[in-house]
């Protein structure tokens, strides 16, 4: 049995395009482009372009949300982290799930009832439209941009490793296919690409974990025993440097939990379902799929450590990102490696497509139509501007992906979550729940949150010490959320108290019928 | 009743209050569970490698427990909203004519 694995590992060569992988890859791309062709005929109005005509069911949206969230970074990154660092990887995985229940309890239903295409619609619904639009669109674009750069750089490296394609070509390929989905199929095509990818990914990790457990008599305890025997019990199962002090733990936990509630590409999915009830159902399905995903991922990681070996994994990629694909090759041979590689590729395409759509809606719907045109634009003009914004962002994503080629971009995901939790989330929550929230409060909160989160990260050990090489960090915590979120809420309070708006307080009361009963929701 | 009267009715106010009370209780449970887990790890790392059953550490058991509890809380919210909240919403909407 183990000879087969050794034989397959000996055959494994990174950077060599495997014909089976290429066939799977071609099938996935062809299939998704056919969906785009079908969706393109249904996508003519702005509501269809941004919100799939609000025709998505709760179950479908749950899968699409899970697809948006289960990025290649989680699939490859966390399984690799578990394979190399053991239990610490699992602690990280938990944090990615706990935002979902919070999203459900706090904002899912009111968000759906109050919103149209973007979360800025909700924040600005009862306040002065223009300043808020600009602030929240900028906050949203910042988050999406950080997230996109991290995805694009990760994607380029992954494709380079798996298909042996040059990095720049990989970037352009991802950019082109993704642009085709968004440009022609809009939200409907993007949603279906996400659904397909989520199903393939869940199917893939189930098979992978099943094959691992099969080797250990379907008992995880045997797997953990084998891992301990090889690498030492304490090394793999004792929590290490990931969570150091309680305050560091609290700050990281807050960023992961509430960052989700400020991610524009996740929030905009809630406008694709017909009503609040379907929005609620979509979170329940998404939480189910994502919870399952994070329960299974450590089995894949520990399996890779036990069956492939850490040395082999780090020999292919130092960060351990190839642990899952190598494990697939070891357990299922080339066809399975081909399948997993293609799924990882589809994952990147789908996530970048979702991000691009979110950025383009902020640029066209929030900035161009609402601020420059003051809401006076025809349907045809709005769709045209949305498509131009899509191309602009897509080209920028490819260019930035190439520019950041040799940078360590892991901190960008942390930055995206910290800004989302500090700039977008407080303003969104307060606009739904706090009567006295005013325009100045909202603008101050978004700016204070974004600026303080960015500065704290710049001065944190992660950048100030590790990247700039200074001896001591100015800001002591690795994650700024506990400080920057407090600043954002404080700024919201001071701004709202110093510039109260009686008319928006009156509007808040009137709007309740829409917030809670869904009467008048679009 | 018109929209203005509905919003000012006791029944509507009670519904809004009930919705947020329930949400915040669920959020508080989630906080205790997740941040409790992180605090335990940050305060006592030795405790986490205590074996619950052969080869399964307390850390692994808690990892599974936090994920399962987070999921169960979400499902409880949906069940509550589908039965209790939605019914009230439907009746209030009927009054709005």
Coordinates of C-alpha atoms in Angstrom, one line a residue:
Chain A
X1 CA 0.0 0.0 0.0
X2 CA 2.7 2.5 1.0
X3 CA 4.8 1.4 -1.9
X4 CA 2.1 2.7 -4.2
X5 CA 2.2 6.1 -2.4
X6 CA 6.0 6.2 -2.6
X7 CA 5.8 5.4 -6.3
X8 CA 3.3 8.1 -7.0
X9 CA 5.2 10.7 -5.0
X10 CA 8.3 9.8 -7.0
X11 CA 6.3 10.5 -10.2
X12 CA 5.0 13.8 -8.8
X13 CA 6.7 16.7 -10.4
X14 CA 5.7 20.3 -9.8
X15 CA 5.7 22.6 -12.7
X16 CA 4.9 19.9 -15.3
X17 CA 1.6 20.3 -17.0
X18 CA -0.3 17.0 -16.6
X19 CA -2.6 16.1 -19.6
X20 CA -5.3 14.9 -17.3
X21 CA -5.2 18.1 -15.2
X22 CA -5.4 20.1 -18.4
X23 CA -8.5 18.1 -19.6
X24 CA -10.3 18.6 -16.3
X25 CA -9.3 22.3 -16.4
X26 CA -10.6 22.6 -20.0
X27 CA -13.9 21.0 -19.1
X28 CA -14.5 23.3 -16.1
X29 CA -13.6 26.5 -18.1
X30 CA -15.8 25.3 -21.1
X31 CA -18.7 24.5 -18.8
X32 CA -18.6 27.8 -17.0
X33 CA -18.3 29.7 -20.2
X34 CA -21.4 27.9 -21.5
X35 CA -23.3 29.1 -18.4
X36 CA -22.0 32.6 -19.0
X37 CA -23.4 32.4 -22.6
X38 CA -26.8 31.3 -21.2
X39 CA -26.7 34.0 -18.4
X40 CA -25.7 36.7 -20.9
X41 CA -29.0 36.5 -22.6
X42 CA -30.8 37.0 -19.3
X43 CA -28.6 39.9 -18.2
X44 CA -29.8 43.3 -19.6
X45 CA -31.0 45.5 -16.8
X46 CA -28.9 46.7 -13.8
X47 CA -30.9 44.5 -11.4
X48 CA -29.9 41.5 -13.6
X49 CA -26.3 42.6 -13.9
X50 CA -25.7 43.2 -10.1
X51 CA -28.3 41.1 -8.4
X52 CA -29.2 38.3 -10.9
X53 CA -32.7 39.7 -11.2
X54 CA -33.2 38.7 -7.5
X55 CA -34.0 35.2 -8.8
X56 CA -31.5 33.1 -6.8
X57 CA -33.0 30.7 -4.2
X58 CA -31.8 30.4 -0.6
X59 CA -30.1 27.1 -1.2
X60 CA -28.4 28.3 -4.4
X61 CA -27.2 31.5 -2.6
X62 CA -26.0 29.5 0.3
X63 CA -23.8 27.5 -2.0
X64 CA -22.6 30.6 -3.8
X65 CA -21.8 32.3 -0.5
X66 CA -19.8 29.3 0.6
X67 CA -18.1 29.4 -2.8
X68 CA -17.2 33.1 -2.4
X69 CA -15.8 32.3 1.1
X70 CA -14.0 29.0 0.5
X71 CA -11.1 30.6 -1.4
X72 CA -8.0 28.8 -2.6
X73 CA -6.3 30.5 0.3
X74 CA -8.5 28.5 2.8
X75 CA -8.4 25.2 0.9
X76 CA -4.7 25.1 0.1
X77 CA -3.4 27.5 2.9
X78 CA -5.1 26.0 5.9
X79 CA -4.5 22.4 4.9
X80 CA -0.9 23.3 4.4
X81 CA -0.7 25.1 7.7
X82 CA -2.2 22.0 9.5
X83 CA 0.3 19.8 7.7
X84 CA 3.3 21.8 8.8
X85 CA 2.2 23.4 12.1
X86 CA -0.4 21.0 13.3
X87 CA -3.1 22.3 15.7
X88 CA -2.3 26.0 15.1
X89 CA -3.8 25.6 11.7
X90 CA -7.0 24.3 13.2
X91 CA -7.3 27.3 15.6
X92 CA -7.1 29.5 12.5
X93 CA -9.8 27.5 10.7
X94 CA -12.3 28.0 13.5
X95 CA -12.1 31.8 13.2
X96 CA -13.2 31.7 9.6
X97 CA -16.5 30.1 10.5
X98 CA -17.7 32.1 13.5
X99 CA -18.5 35.2 11.5
X100 CA -21.4 33.4 9.8
X101 CA -23.7 33.1 12.8
X102 CA -22.9 36.7 13.7
X103 CA -23.8 37.8 10.2
X104 CA -27.1 35.9 10.6
X105 CA -28.0 37.4 14.0
X106 CA -27.0 41.0 13.2
X107 CA -27.5 42.0 9.6
X108 CA -28.6 39.4 7.1
X109 CA -32.3 40.2 7.1
X110 CA -32.3 44.0 7.5
X111 CA -29.5 44.1 4.9
X112 CA -31.7 42.3 2.4
X113 CA -34.7 44.5 3.2
X114 CA -32.9 47.8 3.0
X115 CA -30.5 47.2 0.2
X116 CA -30.6 47.4 -3.6
X117 CA -27.2 46.5 -5.1
X118 CA -24.4 47.3 -2.6
X119 CA -24.0 47.7 1.2
X120 CA -23.5 51.5 0.6
X121 CA -27.3 51.5 -0.3
X122 CA -28.0 50.4 3.2
X123 CA -25.7 52.8 5.0
X124 CA -26.9 55.8 2.9
X125 CA -30.6 54.9 2.9
X126 CA -31.7 57.4 5.5
X127 CA -28.6 59.7 5.6
X128 CA -27.2 62.3 3.2
X129 CA -26.6 60.2 0.1
X130 CA -23.4 61.6 -1.4
X131 CA -20.8 61.8 1.4
X132 CA -21.7 58.4 2.6
X133 CA -21.7 56.9 -0.9
X134 CA -18.2 58.1 -1.4
X135 CA -16.9 57.0 2.0
X136 CA -18.4 53.6 1.9
X137 CA -17.5 52.9 -1.7
X138 CA -13.9 53.8 -0.9
X139 CA -14.0 51.6 2.2
X140 CA -15.4 48.8 0.1
X141 CA -13.0 49.1 -2.8
X142 CA -10.0 49.2 -0.4
X143 CA -11.1 45.9 1.2
X144 CA -11.8 44.3 -2.2
X145 CA -8.5 45.5 -3.6
X146 CA -6.4 44.0 -0.7
X147 CA -8.3 40.8 -1.0
X148 CA -7.9 40.6 -4.8
X149 CA -4.2 41.3 -4.8
X150 CA -3.7 38.4 -2.3
X151 CA -5.8 36.1 -4.4
X152 CA -4.1 37.1 -7.7
X153 CA -0.6 36.5 -6.4
X154 CA -1.6 33.2 -4.8
X155 CA -3.3 32.2 -8.0
X156 CA -0.3 33.0 -10.2
X157 CA 2.1 31.0 -8.0
X158 CA -0.3 28.1 -7.7
X159 CA -0.8 27.8 -11.5
X160 CA 2.9 28.2 -12.1
X161 CA 3.4 25.2 -9.8
X162 CA 0.6 23.1 -11.1
X163 CA 0.7 23.7 -14.8
X164 CA 4.2 25.0 -15.3
X165 CA 2.8 28.1 -16.9
X166 CA 4.8 31.4 -16.7
X167 CA 3.5 33.6 -13.8
X168 CA 2.5 36.5 -16.0
X169 CA 0.6 34.3 -18.5
X170 CA -1.3 32.7 -15.6
X171 CA -2.3 36.1 -14.3
X172 CA -3.6 37.2 -17.7
X173 CA -5.4 33.9 -18.2
X174 CA -7.2 34.2 -14.8
X175 CA -8.0 37.8 -15.6
X176 CA -9.4 37.1 -19.1
X177 CA -11.7 34.2 -18.2
X178 CA -12.9 35.9 -15.0
X179 CA -13.7 39.1 -17.1
X180 CA -15.7 37.0 -19.5
X181 CA -17.9 35.7 -16.7
X182 CA -18.6 39.1 -15.1
X183 CA -18.7 41.2 -18.3
X184 CA -21.3 39.1 -20.2
X185 CA -23.0 37.0 -17.5
X186 CA -23.0 39.5 -14.6
X187 CA -24.2 38.3 -11.2
X188 CA -26.2 35.4 -12.7
X189 CA -23.1 33.8 -14.3
X190 CA -20.9 34.6 -11.4
X191 CA -23.4 33.0 -9.0
X192 CA -23.5 29.8 -11.1
X193 CA -19.7 29.6 -11.4
X194 CA -19.6 29.9 -7.6
X195 CA -22.2 27.2 -7.1
X196 CA -20.4 24.8 -9.4
X197 CA -17.1 25.5 -7.8
X198 CA -18.5 25.1 -4.3
X199 CA -20.0 21.7 -5.2
X200 CA -16.7 20.5 -6.8
X201 CA -14.7 21.7 -3.9
X202 CA -16.9 20.1 -1.3
X203 CA -16.9 16.9 -3.3
X204 CA -13.1 17.0 -3.8
X205 CA -12.3 17.5 -0.1
X206 CA -14.8 14.8 0.9
X207 CA -13.1 12.2 -1.3
X208 CA -9.7 13.4 -0.2
X209 CA -10.5 13.1 3.5
X210 CA -12.3 9.8 2.9
X211 CA -9.2 8.4 1.3
X212 CA -7.1 9.5 4.2
X213 CA -9.5 8.1 6.8
X214 CA -9.7 4.8 4.8
X215 CA -5.9 4.4 5.3
X216 CA -6.5 4.7 9.1
X217 CA -9.5 2.4 9.5
X218 CA -11.9 5.3 9.4
X219 CA -10.8 6.4 12.9
X220 CA -9.3 9.9 13.1
X221 CA -7.6 8.9 16.4
X222 CA -5.4 6.5 14.4
X223 CA -4.5 9.3 12.1
X224 CA -3.5 11.6 15.0
X225 CA -1.5 8.7 16.5
X226 CA 0.5 8.3 13.3
X227 CA 1.1 12.1 13.1
X228 CA 2.4 12.1 16.8
X229 CA 4.6 9.1 16.1
X230 CA 6.4 10.8 13.2
X231 CA 6.6 14.4 14.4
X232 CA 6.2 14.2 18.1
X233 CA 2.9 14.7 20.0
X234 CA 3.6 18.1 21.5
X235 CA 5.0 19.6 18.2
X236 CA 1.8 18.8 16.3
X237 CA -0.9 19.1 19.0
X238 CA 0.2 21.7 21.4
X239 CA -1.0 25.2 20.5
X240 CA 2.1 27.3 19.5
X241 CA 2.8 30.9 18.7
X242 CA -0.5 31.5 16.9
X243 CA -2.5 32.7 19.9
X244 CA -0.1 34.3 22.4
X245 CA -1.9 36.6 24.8
X246 CA -5.6 36.9 25.5
X247 CA -5.7 40.5 24.1
X248 CA -4.0 39.3 20.9
X249 CA -6.6 36.4 20.7
X250 CA -9.5 38.9 21.2
X251 CA -8.2 41.2 18.5
X252 CA -7.7 38.5 16.0
X253 CA -11.0 36.9 16.8
X254 CA -12.9 40.2 16.4
X255 CA -11.3 40.9 13.0
X256 CA -12.1 37.4 11.7
X257 CA -15.7 37.5 13.1
X258 CA -16.7 41.0 12.1
X259 CA -14.5 41.3 9.0
X260 CA -17.0 38.9 7.3
X261 CA -19.8 41.4 8.0
X262 CA -17.9 44.1 6.1
X263 CA -16.8 42.1 3.0
X264 CA -18.6 43.8 0.0
X265 CA -18.5 40.7 -2.2
X266 CA -20.2 38.7 0.5
X267 CA -22.8 41.4 1.4
X268 CA -23.8 41.9 -2.2
X269 CA -24.9 38.3 -2.5
X270 CA -27.8 39.1 -0.2
X271 CA -29.4 41.2 -2.9
X272 CA -29.7 38.3 -5.3
X273 CA -32.4 36.5 -3.3
X274 CA -36.1 37.6 -3.4
X275 CA -36.7 38.4 0.3
X276 CA -35.4 38.3 3.9
X277 CA -36.6 34.8 4.5
X278 CA -34.4 33.5 1.6
X279 CA -31.5 35.6 2.9
X280 CA -31.8 33.9 6.2
X281 CA -31.9 30.5 4.6
X282 CA -28.9 31.3 2.5
X283 CA -26.8 32.0 5.7
X284 CA -28.0 28.7 7.2
X285 CA -26.9 26.7 4.1
X286 CA -23.6 28.6 3.8
X287 CA -22.8 28.0 7.5
X288 CA -23.5 24.3 7.0
X289 CA -21.2 24.0 4.0
X290 CA -18.5 26.1 5.4
X291 CA -18.6 24.4 8.8
X292 CA -18.3 21.1 7.1
X293 CA -15.4 22.4 5.0
X294 CA -13.4 23.5 8.1
X295 CA -14.2 20.3 10.0
X296 CA -12.7 18.3 7.2
X297 CA -9.7 20.4 6.2
X298 CA -7.6 19.4 9.2
X299 CA -8.0 15.8 8.3
X300 CA -6.6 16.6 4.9
X301 CA -3.7 18.5 6.5
X302 CA -2.9 15.9 9.1
X303 CA -3.3 13.2 6.4
X304 CA -0.7 15.0 4.2
X305 CA 1.7 15.2 7.1
X306 CA 1.3 11.5 7.9
X307 CA 1.2 10.0 4.4
X308 CA 3.3 12.4 2.3
X309 CA 5.6 13.9 4.9
X310 CA 6.5 17.5 5.8
X311 CA 9.8 17.3 4.1
X312 CA 8.3 16.4 0.7
X313 CA 5.7 19.1 1.1
X314 CA 8.1 21.9 1.9
X315 CA 10.4 20.6 -0.9
X316 CA 7.7 21.5 -3.4
X317 CA 6.5 24.8 -1.8
X318 CA 8.0 26.3 1.3
X319 CA 4.7 27.7 2.6
X320 CA 3.1 24.2 2.4
X321 CA 0.4 25.4 0.0
X322 CA 0.7 22.3 -2.2
X323 CA 0.0 19.8 0.7
X324 CA -3.5 19.0 -0.5
X325 CA -2.7 18.6 -4.2
X326 CA 0.3 16.4 -3.4
X327 CA -1.8 14.3 -1.0
X328 CA -4.3 13.9 -3.9
X329 CA -1.6 12.6 -6.2
X330 CA -0.4 10.2 -3.5
X331 CA -3.8 8.8 -2.7
X332 CA -5.7 8.9 -6.0
X333 CA -2.9 9.1 -8.6
X334 CA -2.8 11.5 -11.6
X335 CA -6.5 11.7 -12.4
X336 CA -7.3 12.8 -8.9
X337 CA -4.4 15.3 -8.8
X338 CA -5.8 16.6 -12.1
X339 CA -9.3 17.0 -10.6
X340 CA -8.0 18.7 -7.4
X341 CA -5.8 21.0 -9.4
X342 CA -8.7 22.0 -11.7
X343 CA -10.9 22.6 -8.7
X344 CA -8.3 24.9 -7.1
X345 CA -8.1 26.8 -10.4
X346 CA -11.8 27.1 -10.7
X347 CA -11.8 28.4 -7.1
X348 CA -9.5 31.2 -7.9
X349 CA -11.4 32.2 -11.0
X350 CA -14.7 32.2 -9.1
X351 CA -13.5 34.2 -6.1
X352 CA -11.8 36.8 -8.3
X353 CA -15.0 37.1 -10.4
X354 CA -17.0 37.8 -7.2
X355 CA -14.5 40.4 -6.1
X356 CA -14.5 42.1 -9.4
X357 CA -18.2 42.3 -9.5
X358 CA -18.2 43.9 -6.0
X359 CA -15.6 46.4 -7.0
X360 CA -17.3 47.3 -10.2
X361 CA -20.7 47.9 -8.5
X362 CA -19.0 50.2 -6.0
X363 CA -17.4 52.2 -8.8
X364 CA -20.3 52.4 -11.1
X365 CA -23.4 52.2 -8.9
X366 CA -22.1 54.0 -5.8
X367 CA -19.7 56.5 -7.3
X368 CA -20.7 57.1 -10.9
X369 CA -24.5 56.8 -10.9
X370 CA -25.3 57.9 -7.4
X371 CA -22.6 60.7 -6.9
X372 CA -21.8 62.0 -10.4
X373 CA -25.2 61.5 -12.0
X374 CA -27.2 61.9 -8.8
X375 CA -29.1 58.8 -9.6
X376 CA -30.2 60.2 -13.0
X377 CA -28.9 57.5 -15.4
X378 CA -30.8 55.3 -17.9
X379 CA -30.7 51.5 -17.6
X380 CA -28.6 51.2 -20.7
X381 CA -26.1 53.8 -19.4
X382 CA -25.9 52.1 -16.0
X383 CA -25.1 48.7 -17.4
X384 CA -22.6 50.2 -19.8
X385 CA -20.8 52.0 -16.9
X386 CA -20.9 48.8 -14.9
X387 CA -19.2 46.9 -17.7
X388 CA -16.5 49.6 -18.1
X389 CA -15.8 49.5 -14.4
X390 CA -15.5 45.7 -14.6
X391 CA -12.9 46.0 -17.3
X392 CA -11.0 48.7 -15.4
X393 CA -10.9 46.7 -12.2
X394 CA -10.1 43.4 -14.0
X395 CA -7.1 45.0 -15.8
X396 CA -6.0 46.6 -12.5
X397 CA -6.2 43.2 -10.7
X398 CA -3.9 41.6 -13.3
X399 CA -1.5 44.5 -13.3
X400 CA -1.3 44.5 -9.5
X401 CA -1.0 40.7 -9.4
X402 CA 2.1 41.0 -11.7
X403 CA 3.5 44.0 -9.7
X404 CA 3.3 42.2 -6.4
X405 CA 4.7 39.0 -7.8
X406 CA 7.6 38.6 -5.3
X407 CA 6.0 40.2 -2.3
X408 CA 4.7 38.3 0.7
X409 CA 1.0 39.2 0.5
X410 CA -0.3 37.1 3.4
X411 CA -0.7 40.4 5.4
X412 CA -3.1 41.8 2.7
X413 CA -5.8 39.3 3.7
X414 CA -5.4 40.3 7.3
X415 CA -5.5 44.0 6.2
X416 CA -8.7 43.3 4.2
X417 CA -10.4 41.8 7.2
X418 CA -9.2 44.5 9.6
X419 CA -10.5 47.3 7.3
X420 CA -13.8 45.4 6.7
X421 CA -14.3 45.0 10.4
X422 CA -13.3 48.6 11.3
X423 CA -14.5 50.7 8.3
X424 CA -17.5 48.9 6.8
X425 CA -19.0 46.9 9.7
X426 CA -19.6 49.6 12.4
X427 CA -21.2 52.0 9.9
X428 CA -23.4 49.2 8.5
X429 CA -24.5 47.9 11.9
X430 CA -25.2 51.4 13.3
X431 CA -27.2 52.5 10.3
X432 CA -29.5 49.5 10.9
X433 CA -29.7 49.7 14.7
X434 CA -29.0 53.2 15.9
X435 CA -31.6 55.9 15.5
X436 CA -29.3 58.8 16.2
X437 CA -26.7 57.8 13.7
X438 CA -25.9 60.8 11.5
X439 CA -24.1 61.5 8.2
X440 CA -21.1 62.9 10.0
X441 CA -21.0 60.0 12.3
X442 CA -21.1 57.5 9.4
X443 CA -18.4 59.3 7.4
X444 CA -16.1 59.8 10.4
X445 CA -16.6 56.1 11.4
X446 CA -15.7 54.8 8.0
X447 CA -12.6 57.1 7.6
X448 CA -11.4 56.5 11.2
X449 CA -11.8 52.8 10.9
X450 CA -10.0 52.5 7.6
X451 CA -7.2 54.8 8.5
X452 CA -6.6 53.4 12.0
X453 CA -6.7 49.8 10.8
X454 CA -4.2 50.6 8.0
X455 CA -1.8 52.5 10.2
X456 CA -1.9 50.0 13.0
X457 CA -1.0 47.2 10.5
X458 CA 1.8 49.3 9.1
X459 CA 3.3 49.8 12.5
X460 CA 2.5 46.3 13.7
X461 CA 5.2 43.5 14.2
X462 CA 4.0 41.9 10.9
X463 CA 5.1 44.8 8.7
X464 CA 7.2 47.2 10.8
X465 CA 9.5 44.4 12.1
X466 CA 9.2 41.5 9.6
X467 CA 9.1 43.5 6.4
X468 CA 10.8 46.9 7.1
X469 CA 13.3 45.3 9.5
X470 CA 12.9 47.7 12.4
X471 CA 13.8 46.3 15.8
X472 CA 10.6 47.1 17.7
X473 CA 7.1 47.5 16.5
X474 CA 5.3 50.8 17.3
X475 CA 2.0 49.1 17.6
X476 CA 2.3 46.0 19.7
X477 CA -0.5 43.7 18.4
X478 CA -0.4 41.6 15.2
X479 CA -4.0 42.4 14.5
X480 CA -5.4 45.9 15.0
X481 CA -9.2 45.1 15.2
X482 CA -9.7 45.7 18.9
X483 CA -8.2 49.2 18.7
X484 CA -9.4 50.2 15.2
X485 CA -13.0 48.9 15.7
X486 CA -13.2 50.8 19.0
X487 CA -11.9 54.0 17.3
X488 CA -14.5 53.5 14.5
X489 CA -17.4 53.1 17.0
X490 CA -16.2 56.1 19.0
X491 CA -15.9 58.3 15.9
X492 CA -19.4 57.3 14.9
X493 CA -20.7 58.3 18.4
X494 CA -18.8 61.7 18.5
X495 CA -19.8 62.5 14.9
X496 CA -23.4 61.7 15.4
X497 CA -23.7 63.6 18.7
X498 CA -22.0 66.7 17.4
X499 CA -24.1 66.8 14.2
X500 CA -27.5 65.3 14.9
X501 CA -30.0 65.0 12.1
X502 CA -33.6 65.0 13.3
X503 CA -34.9 64.3 9.7
X504 CA -32.9 61.1 9.5
X505 CA -34.1 60.0 12.9
X506 CA -37.7 60.5 11.7
X507 CA -36.8 58.5 8.6
X508 CA -35.3 55.7 10.8
X509 CA -38.8 55.2 12.4
X510 CA -40.6 55.2 9.0
X511 CA -38.1 52.9 7.5
X512 CA -38.7 50.3 10.2
X513 CA -41.6 48.9 8.3
X514 CA -39.2 48.0 5.5
X515 CA -36.4 46.9 7.8
X516 CA -38.5 44.4 9.8
X517 CA -41.5 43.6 7.6
X518 CA -39.9 43.8 4.2
X519 CA -42.6 46.2 3.0
X520 CA -41.3 48.2 0.1
X521 CA -38.1 46.2 -0.2
X522 CA -36.7 45.9 -3.7
Chain B
X1 CA -53.8 50.7 9.7
X2 CA -51.3 52.6 7.7
X3 CA -47.5 52.2 7.8
X4 CA -47.2 55.0 10.4
X5 CA -49.7 53.4 12.7
X6 CA -48.1 50.0 12.4
X7 CA -44.7 51.3 13.2
X8 CA -46.1 53.0 16.3
X9 CA -48.2 50.0 17.4
X10 CA -47.2 48.1 20.5
X11 CA -47.3 44.9 18.6
X12 CA -44.7 46.1 16.1
X13 CA -42.5 47.5 18.8
X14 CA -42.7 44.3 20.7
X15 CA -41.7 42.3 17.6
X16 CA -38.6 44.6 17.0
X17 CA -37.6 44.2 20.7
X18 CA -38.1 40.5 20.6
X19 CA -36.0 40.2 17.4
X20 CA -33.0 42.0 18.9
X21 CA -33.2 40.4 22.3
X22 CA -33.1 37.0 20.7
X23 CA -30.3 38.0 18.3
X24 CA -28.1 39.5 21.1
X25 CA -28.6 36.5 23.3
X26 CA -27.5 34.2 20.5
X27 CA -24.5 36.5 19.8
X28 CA -23.6 36.5 23.5
X29 CA -23.5 32.7 23.5
X30 CA -21.4 32.7 20.3
X31 CA -19.0 35.2 22.0
X32 CA -18.6 33.1 25.1
X33 CA -18.0 29.9 23.1
X34 CA -15.5 31.3 20.6
X35 CA -13.6 33.8 22.8
X36 CA -13.7 31.3 25.7
X37 CA -12.0 28.8 23.3
X38 CA -9.3 31.4 22.3
X39 CA -8.7 32.5 25.9
X40 CA -8.3 28.9 27.1
X41 CA -5.7 28.4 24.5
X42 CA -3.9 31.6 25.2
X43 CA -3.9 31.0 29.0
X44 CA -3.1 27.3 29.3
X45 CA -1.5 25.5 26.4
X46 CA -0.6 22.4 28.4
X47 CA -4.3 21.9 29.1
X48 CA -5.0 21.6 25.4
X49 CA -2.9 18.5 24.9
X50 CA -4.7 16.6 27.7
X51 CA -6.1 13.5 26.2
X52 CA -9.9 13.1 26.2
X53 CA -9.8 9.7 24.6
X54 CA -6.8 7.8 23.1
X55 CA -5.0 10.1 20.7
X56 CA -7.7 12.8 20.8
X57 CA -6.6 15.9 22.7
X58 CA -8.9 18.4 24.5
X59 CA -7.8 20.9 21.8
X60 CA -9.2 18.8 19.0
X61 CA -12.4 18.1 20.9
X62 CA -12.9 21.8 21.5
X63 CA -12.2 22.6 17.9
X64 CA -15.0 20.3 16.8
X65 CA -17.3 21.6 19.6
X66 CA -16.9 25.3 18.6
X67 CA -17.7 24.6 15.0
X68 CA -20.7 22.4 15.8
X69 CA -22.0 24.9 18.4
X70 CA -21.7 27.8 15.9
X71 CA -23.6 25.8 13.3
X72 CA -26.3 24.8 15.9
X73 CA -26.8 28.4 16.9
X74 CA -27.4 29.4 13.3
X75 CA -29.9 26.6 12.8
X76 CA -31.7 27.6 16.1
X77 CA -32.0 31.1 14.8
X78 CA -33.6 30.0 11.5
X79 CA -36.0 27.7 13.3
X80 CA -37.0 30.5 15.6
X81 CA -37.4 33.1 12.9
X82 CA -39.3 30.7 10.6
X83 CA -41.8 29.8 13.2
X84 CA -42.1 32.7 15.6
X85 CA -40.9 35.9 13.8
X86 CA -42.3 35.2 10.3
X87 CA -45.8 34.5 11.7
X88 CA -45.9 37.8 13.5
X89 CA -44.5 39.6 10.3
X90 CA -47.3 38.0 8.2
X91 CA -50.0 39.1 10.6
X92 CA -48.6 42.7 10.8
X93 CA -48.5 42.8 7.0
X94 CA -52.1 41.8 6.8
X95 CA -53.1 44.6 9.1
X96 CA -51.4 47.0 6.8
X97 CA -54.0 47.6 4.2

